[in-house]
PDB file of C-alpha atoms in Angstrom:
ATOM      1  CA  UNK A   1      52.930  -0.176  12.177  1.00 94.00           C
ATOM      2  CA  UNK A   2      49.427   0.736  13.287  1.00 97.00           C
ATOM      3  CA  UNK A   3      46.992   3.567  12.657  1.00 98.00           C
ATOM      4  CA  UNK A   4      43.741   4.870  14.137  1.00 98.00           C
ATOM      5  CA  UNK A   5      40.585   3.800  12.351  1.00 98.00           C
ATOM      6  CA  UNK A   6      36.851   3.310  12.633  1.00 98.00           C
ATOM      7  CA  UNK A   7      36.369  -0.436  12.907  1.00 97.00           C
ATOM      8  CA  UNK A   8      33.319  -2.585  12.212  1.00 97.00           C
ATOM      9  CA  UNK A   9      32.023  -4.006  15.501  1.00 96.00           C
ATOM     10  CA  UNK A  10      28.479  -5.444  15.716  1.00 94.00           C
ATOM     11  CA  UNK A  11      28.486  -4.952  19.486  1.00 94.00           C
ATOM     12  CA  UNK A  12      29.238  -1.222  19.299  1.00 94.00           C
ATOM     13  CA  UNK A  13      26.701   1.540  18.893  1.00 91.00           C
ATOM     14  CA  UNK A  14      25.963   2.033  15.177  1.00 93.00           C
ATOM     15  CA  UNK A  15      28.289  -0.928  14.574  1.00 94.00           C
ATOM     16  CA  UNK A  16      31.497   1.141  14.778  1.00 96.00           C
ATOM     17  CA  UNK A  17      34.274   1.708  17.290  1.00 96.00           C
ATOM     18  CA  UNK A  18      37.619   3.478  17.295  1.00 95.00           C
ATOM     19  CA  UNK A  19      40.729   1.357  17.512  1.00 96.00           C
ATOM     20  CA  UNK A  20      44.196   0.594  16.224  1.00 97.00           C
ATOM     21  CA  UNK A  21      44.692  -1.507  13.111  1.00 98.00           C
ATOM     22  CA  UNK A  22      47.642  -2.362  10.907  1.00 98.00           C
ATOM     23  CA  UNK A  23      48.450   0.215   8.268  1.00 98.00           C
ATOM     24  CA  UNK A  24      47.303  -0.893   4.802  1.00 98.00           C
ATOM     25  CA  UNK A  25      49.860  -2.390   2.447  1.00 97.00           C
ATOM     26  CA  UNK A  26      49.191  -1.065  -1.052  1.00 98.00           C
ATOM     27  CA  UNK A  27      49.499  -3.285  -4.090  1.00 98.00           C
ATOM     28  CA  UNK A  28      51.678  -2.185  -7.010  1.00 98.00           C
ATOM     29  CA  UNK A  29      48.654  -0.470  -8.601  1.00 98.00           C
ATOM     30  CA  UNK A  30      47.591   1.370  -5.456  1.00 98.00           C
ATOM     31  CA  UNK A  31      48.591   4.712  -3.953  1.00 98.00           C
ATOM     32  CA  UNK A  32      48.829   5.198  -0.201  1.00 98.00           C
ATOM     33  CA  UNK A  33      46.813   8.246   0.868  1.00 98.00           C
ATOM     34  CA  UNK A  34      46.938  10.149   4.161  1.00 98.00           C
ATOM     35  CA  UNK A  35      43.251  10.785   4.836  1.00 98.00           C
ATOM     36  CA  UNK A  36      42.162  14.300   5.785  1.00 98.00           C
ATOM     37  CA  UNK A  37      38.375  14.000   5.457  1.00 98.00           C
ATOM     38  CA  UNK A  38      35.731  11.351   4.853  1.00 98.00           C
ATOM     39  CA  UNK A  39      32.082  11.528   3.862  1.00 98.00           C
ATOM     40  CA  UNK A  40      29.382   9.128   4.979  1.00 97.00           C
ATOM     41  CA  UNK A  41      26.676   7.562   2.824  1.00 96.00           C
ATOM     42  CA  UNK A  42      23.307   6.259   3.976  1.00 93.00           C
ATOM     43  CA  UNK A  43      23.809   2.845   2.385  1.00 92.00           C
ATOM     44  CA  UNK A  44      27.174   2.076   3.937  1.00 95.00           C
ATOM     45  CA  UNK A  45      25.798   2.799   7.416  1.00 95.00           C
ATOM     46  CA  UNK A  46      22.382   1.165   6.999  1.00 91.00           C
ATOM     47  CA  UNK A  47      23.915  -2.072   5.693  1.00 93.00           C
ATOM     48  CA  UNK A  48      27.244  -1.968   7.558  1.00 93.00           C
ATOM     49  CA  UNK A  49      26.817  -5.375   9.191  1.00 88.00           C
ATOM     50  CA  UNK A  50      25.919  -7.025   5.876  1.00 87.00           C
ATOM     51  CA  UNK A  51      28.942  -5.664   4.036  1.00 92.00           C
ATOM     52  CA  UNK A  52      31.716  -6.042   6.618  1.00 94.00           C
ATOM     53  CA  UNK A  53      32.922  -8.574   9.123  1.00 94.00           C
ATOM     54  CA  UNK A  54      34.092  -7.562  12.626  1.00 95.00           C
ATOM     55  CA  UNK A  55      37.479  -5.876  12.539  1.00 95.00           C
ATOM     56  CA  UNK A  56      37.161  -4.500   9.015  1.00 97.00           C
ATOM     57  CA  UNK A  57      37.817  -0.829   8.271  1.00 98.00           C
ATOM     58  CA  UNK A  58      34.758   0.269   6.243  1.00 98.00           C
ATOM     59  CA  UNK A  59      34.253   3.431   4.238  1.00 98.00           C
ATOM     60  CA  UNK A  60      33.689   4.431   0.633  1.00 98.00           C
ATOM     61  CA  UNK A  61      34.750   8.092   0.339  1.00 98.00           C
ATOM     62  CA  UNK A  62      37.931   9.820   1.474  1.00 98.00           C
ATOM     63  CA  UNK A  63      40.089  12.776   0.445  1.00 98.00           C
ATOM     64  CA  UNK A  64      43.676  13.447   1.404  1.00 98.00           C
ATOM     65  CA  UNK A  65      47.287  13.513   0.197  1.00 98.00           C
ATOM     66  CA  UNK A  66      49.291  10.814  -1.571  1.00 98.00           C
ATOM     67  CA  UNK A  67      52.154   9.815   0.719  1.00 98.00           C
ATOM     68  CA  UNK A  68      53.363   6.918  -1.426  1.00 98.00           C
ATOM     69  CA  UNK A  69      52.831   6.740  -5.173  1.00 98.00           C
ATOM     70  CA  UNK A  70      51.831   3.465  -6.841  1.00 98.00           C
ATOM     71  CA  UNK A  71      54.841   1.242  -7.452  1.00 98.00           C
ATOM     72  CA  UNK A  72      53.786   0.498 -11.032  1.00 98.00           C
ATOM     73  CA  UNK A  73      54.029   4.173 -11.975  1.00 97.00           C
ATOM     74  CA  UNK A  74      50.296   4.667 -12.459  1.00 97.00           C
ATOM     75  CA  UNK A  75      48.485   7.474 -10.718  1.00 96.00           C
ATOM     76  CA  UNK A  76      49.712  10.742  -9.240  1.00 98.00           C
ATOM     77  CA  UNK A  77      53.029  11.387  -7.499  1.00 98.00           C
ATOM     78  CA  UNK A  78      53.665  11.787  -3.794  1.00 98.00           C
ATOM     79  CA  UNK A  79      52.232  15.033  -2.407  1.00 98.00           C
ATOM     80  CA  UNK A  80      49.212  15.156  -4.755  1.00 98.00           C
ATOM     81  CA  UNK A  81      45.921  16.135  -3.155  1.00 98.00           C
ATOM     82  CA  UNK A  82      43.246  13.608  -4.150  1.00 98.00           C
ATOM     83  CA  UNK A  83      39.710  12.398  -3.613  1.00 98.00           C
ATOM     84  CA  UNK A  84      39.264   8.632  -3.582  1.00 98.00           C
ATOM     85  CA  UNK A  85      36.608   5.937  -3.945  1.00 98.00           C
ATOM     86  CA  UNK A  86      36.358   2.278  -2.975  1.00 97.00           C
ATOM     87  CA  UNK A  87      34.167  -0.170  -1.085  1.00 96.00           C
ATOM     88  CA  UNK A  88      36.250  -0.310   2.085  1.00 96.00           C
ATOM     89  CA  UNK A  89      39.193   1.231   3.894  1.00 97.00           C
ATOM     90  CA  UNK A  90      38.262   4.924   3.819  1.00 98.00           C
ATOM     91  CA  UNK A  91      37.697   5.351   7.549  1.00 98.00           C
ATOM     92  CA  UNK A  92      41.301   5.206   8.676  1.00 98.00           C
ATOM     93  CA  UNK A  93      44.279   7.530   8.904  1.00 98.00           C
ATOM     94  CA  UNK A  94      45.756   5.910   5.783  1.00 98.00           C
ATOM     95  CA  UNK A  95      44.037   4.397   2.755  1.00 98.00           C
ATOM     96  CA  UNK A  96      45.418   2.175   0.005  1.00 98.00           C
ATOM     97  CA  UNK A  97      43.422   2.924  -3.145  1.00 98.00           C
ATOM     98  CA  UNK A  98      43.546   1.749  -6.755  1.00 98.00           C
ATOM     99  CA  UNK A  99      44.884   4.534  -8.954  1.00 98.00           C
ATOM    100  CA  UNK A 100      41.883   4.279 -11.302  1.00 98.00           C
ATOM    101  CA  UNK A 101      39.595   5.107  -8.362  1.00 98.00           C
ATOM    102  CA  UNK A 102      40.958   8.558  -7.527  1.00 98.00           C
ATOM    103  CA  UNK A 103      41.244  12.051  -8.950  1.00 98.00           C
ATOM    104  CA  UNK A 104      43.558  14.959  -8.220  1.00 98.00           C
ATOM    105  CA  UNK A 105      41.985  18.044  -6.629  1.00 98.00           C
ATOM    106  CA  UNK A 106      43.109  21.690  -6.807  1.00 98.00           C
ATOM    107  CA  UNK A 107      45.200  23.261  -4.070  1.00 97.00           C
ATOM    108  CA  UNK A 108      42.326  25.515  -3.025  1.00 97.00           C
ATOM    109  CA  UNK A 109      39.665  22.785  -2.805  1.00 98.00           C
ATOM    110  CA  UNK A 110      38.538  21.881   0.698  1.00 97.00           C
ATOM    111  CA  UNK A 111      39.226  18.237   1.541  1.00 98.00           C
ATOM    112  CA  UNK A 112      35.772  17.861   3.063  1.00 98.00           C
ATOM    113  CA  UNK A 113      34.055  19.115  -0.083  1.00 98.00           C
ATOM    114  CA  UNK A 114      36.219  16.789  -2.180  1.00 98.00           C
ATOM    115  CA  UNK A 115      35.390  13.794   0.018  1.00 98.00           C
ATOM    116  CA  UNK A 116      31.676  14.342  -0.617  1.00 98.00           C
ATOM    117  CA  UNK A 117      32.038  13.696  -4.351  1.00 98.00           C
ATOM    118  CA  UNK A 118      32.882  10.024  -4.987  1.00 98.00           C
ATOM    119  CA  UNK A 119      29.987   7.644  -4.372  1.00 97.00           C
ATOM    120  CA  UNK A 120      27.094  10.126  -4.245  1.00 97.00           C
ATOM    121  CA  UNK A 121      28.358  12.290  -7.095  1.00 98.00           C
ATOM    122  CA  UNK A 122      29.414   9.504  -9.448  1.00 98.00           C
ATOM    123  CA  UNK A 123      26.193   7.584  -8.707  1.00 98.00           C
ATOM    124  CA  UNK A 124      24.112  10.608  -9.687  1.00 98.00           C
ATOM    125  CA  UNK A 125      26.204  11.259 -12.802  1.00 98.00           C
ATOM    126  CA  UNK A 126      26.042   7.681 -14.093  1.00 98.00           C
ATOM    127  CA  UNK A 127      22.345   7.307 -13.267  1.00 98.00           C
ATOM    128  CA  UNK A 128      21.538  10.407 -15.323  1.00 98.00           C
ATOM    129  CA  UNK A 129      23.627   9.117 -18.217  1.00 97.00           C
ATOM    130  CA  UNK A 130      21.610   5.891 -18.162  1.00 97.00           C
ATOM    131  CA  UNK A 131      18.503   7.907 -19.094  1.00 97.00           C
ATOM    132  CA  UNK A 132      20.040   8.984 -22.400  1.00 97.00           C
ATOM    133  CA  UNK A 133      19.536  12.560 -23.539  1.00 97.00           C
ATOM    134  CA  UNK A 134      17.449  14.568 -21.069  1.00 98.00           C
ATOM    135  CA  UNK A 135      17.703  17.927 -22.832  1.00 98.00           C
ATOM    136  CA  UNK A 136      14.333  19.622 -22.547  1.00 98.00           C
ATOM    137  CA  UNK A 137      12.791  16.560 -20.878  1.00 98.00           C
ATOM    138  CA  UNK A 138      11.106  16.185 -17.500  1.00 98.00           C
ATOM    139  CA  UNK A 139      13.168  14.298 -14.919  1.00 98.00           C
ATOM    140  CA  UNK A 140      11.956  13.462 -11.416  1.00 98.00           C
ATOM    141  CA  UNK A 141      14.416  13.077  -8.539  1.00 98.00           C
ATOM    142  CA  UNK A 142      13.021  11.485  -5.379  1.00 98.00           C
ATOM    143  CA  UNK A 143      14.803  11.921  -2.070  1.00 95.00           C
ATOM    144  CA  UNK A 144      16.145  15.100  -3.626  1.00 96.00           C
ATOM    145  CA  UNK A 145      17.460  16.616  -0.400  1.00 93.00           C
ATOM    146  CA  UNK A 146      19.808  13.684   0.270  1.00 93.00           C
ATOM    147  CA  UNK A 147      23.381  13.204  -0.870  1.00 94.00           C
ATOM    148  CA  UNK A 148      22.741  11.472  -4.204  1.00 96.00           C
ATOM    149  CA  UNK A 149      19.521  13.431  -4.718  1.00 96.00           C
ATOM    150  CA  UNK A 150      21.112  16.859  -4.394  1.00 97.00           C
ATOM    151  CA  UNK A 151      23.865  15.902  -6.850  1.00 98.00           C
ATOM    152  CA  UNK A 152      21.256  14.465  -9.230  1.00 98.00           C
ATOM    153  CA  UNK A 153      19.254  17.702  -9.210  1.00 98.00           C
ATOM    154  CA  UNK A 154      22.349  19.724 -10.119  1.00 98.00           C
ATOM    155  CA  UNK A 155      23.710  17.342 -12.749  1.00 98.00           C
ATOM    156  CA  UNK A 156      20.343  16.817 -14.425  1.00 98.00           C
ATOM    157  CA  UNK A 157      19.972  20.593 -14.618  1.00 98.00           C
ATOM    158  CA  UNK A 158      23.462  20.806 -16.174  1.00 97.00           C
ATOM    159  CA  UNK A 159      22.345  18.199 -18.732  1.00 97.00           C
ATOM    160  CA  UNK A 160      19.408  20.362 -19.774  1.00 98.00           C
ATOM    161  CA  UNK A 161      16.545  18.608 -17.982  1.00 98.00           C
ATOM    162  CA  UNK A 162      13.424  20.158 -16.494  1.00 98.00           C
ATOM    163  CA  UNK A 163      14.059  18.859 -12.971  1.00 98.00           C
ATOM    164  CA  UNK A 164      11.272  18.124 -10.499  1.00 98.00           C
ATOM    165  CA  UNK A 165      12.574  17.490  -6.977  1.00 98.00           C
ATOM    166  CA  UNK A 166      10.479  15.373  -4.620  1.00 97.00           C
ATOM    167  CA  UNK A 167      11.015  15.687  -0.846  1.00 94.00           C
ATOM    168  CA  UNK A 168       9.417  14.349   2.340  1.00 87.00           C
ATOM    169  CA  UNK A 169       8.502  17.658   3.954  1.00 83.00           C
ATOM    170  CA  UNK A 170       8.150  21.397   3.596  1.00 79.00           C
ATOM    171  CA  UNK A 171      11.049  23.817   3.953  1.00 79.00           C
ATOM    172  CA  UNK A 172      13.412  22.427   1.302  1.00 77.00           C
ATOM    173  CA  UNK A 173      12.061  24.159  -1.771  1.00 79.00           C
ATOM    174  CA  UNK A 174      14.230  27.258  -1.891  1.00 86.00           C
ATOM    175  CA  UNK A 175      17.545  25.427  -1.497  1.00 91.00           C
ATOM    176  CA  UNK A 176      16.640  22.874  -4.172  1.00 95.00           C
ATOM    177  CA  UNK A 177      15.521  25.581  -6.581  1.00 95.00           C
ATOM    178  CA  UNK A 178      18.910  27.232  -6.115  1.00 95.00           C
ATOM    179  CA  UNK A 179      20.487  23.918  -7.110  1.00 96.00           C
ATOM    180  CA  UNK A 180      18.480  23.827 -10.335  1.00 96.00           C
ATOM    181  CA  UNK A 181      15.088  22.277  -9.604  1.00 97.00           C
ATOM    182  CA  UNK A 182      12.343  23.886 -11.695  1.00 97.00           C
ATOM    183  CA  UNK A 183       9.686  22.453  -9.387  1.00 96.00           C
ATOM    184  CA  UNK A 184       9.731  21.085  -5.826  1.00 96.00           C
ATOM    185  CA  UNK A 185       6.945  18.789  -4.628  1.00 96.00           C
ATOM    186  CA  UNK A 186       6.200  17.230  -1.247  1.00 95.00           C
ATOM    187  CA  UNK A 187       5.343  13.648  -2.069  1.00 93.00           C
ATOM    188  CA  UNK A 188       3.912  12.568  -5.418  1.00 96.00           C
ATOM    189  CA  UNK A 189       0.162  12.353  -4.788  1.00 93.00           C
ATOM    190  CA  UNK A 190      -0.602  15.639  -6.546  1.00 93.00           C
ATOM    191  CA  UNK A 191       1.781  15.110  -9.480  1.00 97.00           C
ATOM    192  CA  UNK A 192       0.042  14.328 -12.761  1.00 96.00           C
ATOM    193  CA  UNK A 193       2.324  15.220 -15.671  1.00 97.00           C
ATOM    194  CA  UNK A 194       4.537  12.268 -16.747  1.00 97.00           C
ATOM    195  CA  UNK A 195       8.342  12.080 -16.783  1.00 98.00           C
ATOM    196  CA  UNK A 196      10.870  10.893 -19.337  1.00 98.00           C
ATOM    197  CA  UNK A 197      13.070   9.723 -16.467  1.00 98.00           C
ATOM    198  CA  UNK A 198      12.848   9.093 -12.742  1.00 98.00           C
ATOM    199  CA  UNK A 199      15.862   8.830 -10.433  1.00 98.00           C
ATOM    200  CA  UNK A 200      14.518   7.107  -7.330  1.00 98.00           C
ATOM    201  CA  UNK A 201      16.508   7.118  -4.099  1.00 97.00           C
ATOM    202  CA  UNK A 202      13.650   6.192  -1.750  1.00 96.00           C
ATOM    203  CA  UNK A 203      12.075   2.901  -2.816  1.00 96.00           C
ATOM    204  CA  UNK A 204       8.946   1.559  -1.134  1.00 97.00           C
ATOM    205  CA  UNK A 205       5.651   3.240  -1.955  1.00 96.00           C
ATOM    206  CA  UNK A 206       7.482   6.211  -3.485  1.00 97.00           C
ATOM    207  CA  UNK A 207       8.966   4.013  -6.209  1.00 97.00           C
ATOM    208  CA  UNK A 208       5.553   2.441  -6.819  1.00 97.00           C
ATOM    209  CA  UNK A 209       3.942   5.836  -7.322  1.00 97.00           C
ATOM    210  CA  UNK A 210       6.879   7.190  -9.332  1.00 98.00           C
ATOM    211  CA  UNK A 211       6.638   4.331 -11.827  1.00 97.00           C
ATOM    212  CA  UNK A 212       3.015   5.302 -12.483  1.00 96.00           C
ATOM    213  CA  UNK A 213       4.355   8.665 -13.651  1.00 97.00           C
ATOM    214  CA  UNK A 214       6.860   7.340 -16.203  1.00 97.00           C
ATOM    215  CA  UNK A 215       5.933   8.321 -19.751  1.00 96.00           C
ATOM    216  CA  UNK A 216       5.897   5.835 -22.655  1.00 94.00           C
ATOM    217  CA  UNK A 217       9.481   5.177 -23.659  1.00 94.00           C
ATOM    218  CA  UNK A 218      10.722   6.428 -20.288  1.00 97.00           C
ATOM    219  CA  UNK A 219      12.770   4.827 -17.534  1.00 97.00           C
ATOM    220  CA  UNK A 220      12.746   4.704 -13.759  1.00 98.00           C
ATOM    221  CA  UNK A 221      16.237   4.172 -12.352  1.00 98.00           C
ATOM    222  CA  UNK A 222      16.168   2.562  -8.909  1.00 98.00           C
ATOM    223  CA  UNK A 223      19.267   3.944  -7.211  1.00 97.00           C
ATOM    224  CA  UNK A 224      18.623   3.298  -3.517  1.00 93.00           C
ATOM    225  CA  UNK A 225      16.078   2.329  -0.894  1.00 92.00           C
ATOM    226  CA  UNK A 226      16.291   4.947   1.856  1.00 91.00           C
ATOM    227  CA  UNK A 227      12.811   3.964   3.047  1.00 92.00           C
ATOM    228  CA  UNK A 228      14.094   0.424   3.749  1.00 90.00           C
ATOM    229  CA  UNK A 229      10.675  -0.758   2.531  1.00 95.00           C
ATOM    230  CA  UNK A 230       9.730  -3.084  -0.354  1.00 94.00           C
ATOM    231  CA  UNK A 231       7.891  -1.806  -3.408  1.00 95.00           C
ATOM    232  CA  UNK A 232       4.696  -3.361  -4.770  1.00 94.00           C
ATOM    233  CA  UNK A 233       3.889  -2.744  -8.433  1.00 93.00           C
ATOM    234  CA  UNK A 234       0.783  -4.142 -10.093  1.00 91.00           C
ATOM    235  CA  UNK A 235       2.311  -5.024 -13.441  1.00 90.00           C
ATOM    236  CA  UNK A 236      -1.006  -6.087 -14.960  1.00 90.00           C
ATOM    237  CA  UNK A 237      -2.402  -2.645 -14.223  1.00 88.00           C
ATOM    238  CA  UNK A 238       0.767  -1.030 -15.589  1.00 87.00           C
ATOM    239  CA  UNK A 239       0.527  -3.133 -18.753  1.00 87.00           C
ATOM    240  CA  UNK A 240      -2.969  -1.806 -19.318  1.00 86.00           C
ATOM    241  CA  UNK A 241      -1.527   1.707 -19.467  1.00 83.00           C
ATOM    242  CA  UNK A 242       0.577   0.681 -22.453  1.00 79.00           C
ATOM    243  CA  UNK A 243       3.870   2.173 -23.527  1.00 80.00           C
ATOM    244  CA  UNK A 244       7.379   0.820 -23.305  1.00 90.00           C
ATOM    245  CA  UNK A 245       8.335   1.846 -19.772  1.00 94.00           C
ATOM    246  CA  UNK A 246      11.298   0.363 -17.948  1.00 95.00           C
ATOM    247  CA  UNK A 247      12.655  -0.066 -14.431  1.00 96.00           C
ATOM    248  CA  UNK A 248      16.442  -0.192 -14.299  1.00 96.00           C
ATOM    249  CA  UNK A 249      18.247  -1.505 -11.208  1.00 96.00           C
ATOM    250  CA  UNK A 250      21.243   0.783 -10.833  1.00 96.00           C
ATOM    251  CA  UNK A 251      24.678  -0.209  -9.557  1.00 95.00           C
ATOM    252  CA  UNK A 252      27.437   2.345  -9.781  1.00 95.00           C
ATOM    253  CA  UNK A 253      30.279   0.018 -10.833  1.00 95.00           C
ATOM    254  CA  UNK A 254      33.997   0.810 -10.676  1.00 95.00           C
ATOM    255  CA  UNK A 255      36.587   2.947 -12.458  1.00 97.00           C
ATOM    256  CA  UNK A 256      35.634   6.224 -10.782  1.00 98.00           C
ATOM    257  CA  UNK A 257      38.714   8.177 -11.854  1.00 98.00           C
ATOM    258  CA  UNK A 258      37.532   9.960 -15.034  1.00 98.00           C
ATOM    259  CA  UNK A 259      34.082  10.738 -13.635  1.00 98.00           C
ATOM    260  CA  UNK A 260      35.584  11.986 -10.387  1.00 98.00           C
ATOM    261  CA  UNK A 261      37.872  14.295 -12.362  1.00 98.00           C
ATOM    262  CA  UNK A 262      34.832  15.717 -14.163  1.00 98.00           C
ATOM    263  CA  UNK A 263      32.994  16.330 -10.882  1.00 98.00           C
ATOM    264  CA  UNK A 264      36.098  17.948  -9.360  1.00 98.00           C
ATOM    265  CA  UNK A 265      36.223  20.297 -12.355  1.00 98.00           C
ATOM    266  CA  UNK A 266      32.546  21.248 -11.949  1.00 98.00           C
ATOM    267  CA  UNK A 267      33.012  21.856  -8.241  1.00 97.00           C
ATOM    268  CA  UNK A 268      36.137  23.939  -8.773  1.00 97.00           C
ATOM    269  CA  UNK A 269      34.239  26.089 -11.297  1.00 97.00           C
ATOM    270  CA  UNK A 270      31.426  26.665  -8.815  1.00 96.00           C
ATOM    271  CA  UNK A 271      28.963  24.688 -10.935  1.00 96.00           C
ATOM    272  CA  UNK A 272      28.482  21.876  -8.405  1.00 97.00           C
ATOM    273  CA  UNK A 273      27.776  22.301  -4.692  1.00 97.00           C
ATOM    274  CA  UNK A 274      28.405  19.220  -2.499  1.00 96.00           C
ATOM    275  CA  UNK A 275      25.722  20.421  -0.073  1.00 94.00           C
ATOM    276  CA  UNK A 276      27.490  19.560   3.185  1.00 97.00           C
ATOM    277  CA  UNK A 277      24.665  19.457   5.706  1.00 95.00           C
ATOM    278  CA  UNK A 278      26.598  18.094   8.718  1.00 97.00           C
ATOM    279  CA  UNK A 279      30.291  18.400   9.519  1.00 98.00           C
ATOM    280  CA  UNK A 280      32.420  17.517  12.515  1.00 97.00           C
ATOM    281  CA  UNK A 281      35.452  15.610  13.789  1.00 97.00           C
ATOM    282  CA  UNK A 282      35.550  11.900  13.030  1.00 97.00           C
ATOM    283  CA  UNK A 283      35.335  11.235  16.775  1.00 96.00           C
ATOM    284  CA  UNK A 284      31.719  12.403  16.394  1.00 96.00           C
ATOM    285  CA  UNK A 285      30.858   9.533  14.058  1.00 96.00           C
ATOM    286  CA  UNK A 286      27.987   8.285  16.259  1.00 95.00           C
ATOM    287  CA  UNK A 287      26.285  11.686  16.171  1.00 96.00           C
ATOM    288  CA  UNK A 288      26.869  11.903  12.436  1.00 97.00           C
ATOM    289  CA  UNK A 289      25.469   8.429  11.853  1.00 96.00           C
ATOM    290  CA  UNK A 290      22.399   9.245  13.938  1.00 96.00           C
ATOM    291  CA  UNK A 291      21.723  12.392  11.942  1.00 95.00           C
ATOM    292  CA  UNK A 292      22.140  10.618   8.596  1.00 94.00           C
ATOM    293  CA  UNK A 293      20.150   7.469   9.384  1.00 93.00           C
ATOM    294  CA  UNK A 294      17.371   9.476  11.020  1.00 92.00           C
ATOM    295  CA  UNK A 295      17.216  11.648   7.885  1.00 87.00           C
ATOM    296  CA  UNK A 296      18.004  14.865   9.701  1.00 91.00           C
ATOM    297  CA  UNK A 297      20.657  15.908   7.179  1.00 91.00           C
ATOM    298  CA  UNK A 298      20.227  17.810   3.923  1.00 90.00           C
ATOM    299  CA  UNK A 299      22.968  16.736   1.572  1.00 92.00           C
ATOM    300  CA  UNK A 300      26.215  15.165   2.737  1.00 96.00           C
ATOM    301  CA  UNK A 301      27.827  14.311   6.079  1.00 97.00           C
ATOM    302  CA  UNK A 302      31.555  15.070   6.307  1.00 98.00           C
ATOM    303  CA  UNK A 303      33.971  14.114   9.070  1.00 98.00           C
ATOM    304  CA  UNK A 304      37.430  15.644   9.409  1.00 98.00           C
ATOM    305  CA  UNK A 305      40.488  13.724  10.503  1.00 97.00           C
ATOM    306  CA  UNK A 306      42.774  16.715  10.023  1.00 89.00           C
ATOM    307  CA  UNK A 307      41.921  20.403   9.572  1.00 70.00           C
ATOM    308  CA  UNK A 308      45.434  21.548   8.707  1.00 55.00           C
ATOM    309  CA  UNK A 309      45.016  22.343   5.021  1.00 44.00           C
TER     310      UNK A 309
END
């Protein structure tokens, strides 16, 4: 049998087209999920052609309903509402997903809000954990108005940090303060006080400047490169400043289930806002991709396959 899906096609605009593909065949350790909503991430669109061959069904984040439980007995039963993670297969009407890469969601949670959690939310959570204790410490989040950035601001605040949010332009301060930022800065040129930790989503010259602001014993975590530019650090100059300062190259890893469950709990309690900045039908994927890649979106992009919940 076949299903509708967004398919990788290097000849199509934004590298995607709609088409019919075979329904996925889950392994014994996978559940089959009817997808209701998906969320898009900058990285999966910017590097689509590098990660997928023509004909693949891409997609990292999807939320929906289990229509076939895993044959090995792991994971939730049929009819469970879930949010799911993985490195492919989200952008179709059905998704086969490993049962350790999903989490159940409450009956009153919007599928779109749940779909925004996996990659961006778990990335932010694990990146903050990599800094160690941040209670009472200054933490800088660059690209703070983006998907990972907005989650990082909220989760660092929950962890007790004094959060400084860095953005590209004016007009974002009030919303980021509501999310927990103690300070909002446009760029880093005027920032002088050092940071215990930096969560960098931008790369390029922003990462270079941010590393200059890391305090002795502190860490810069390089999460993403939204600028699509290389960074140039003069390590001899940095050595002259002294102090044991580190750059950590972050990769999110696998086994999302427990962390997803934690984020679902925070969201259901009203302690975490997915910051959906653009939402529409999945037939509008080109418009959504344009908005995300051109950095016209604050927070997450969500596309609905079904609005029947």
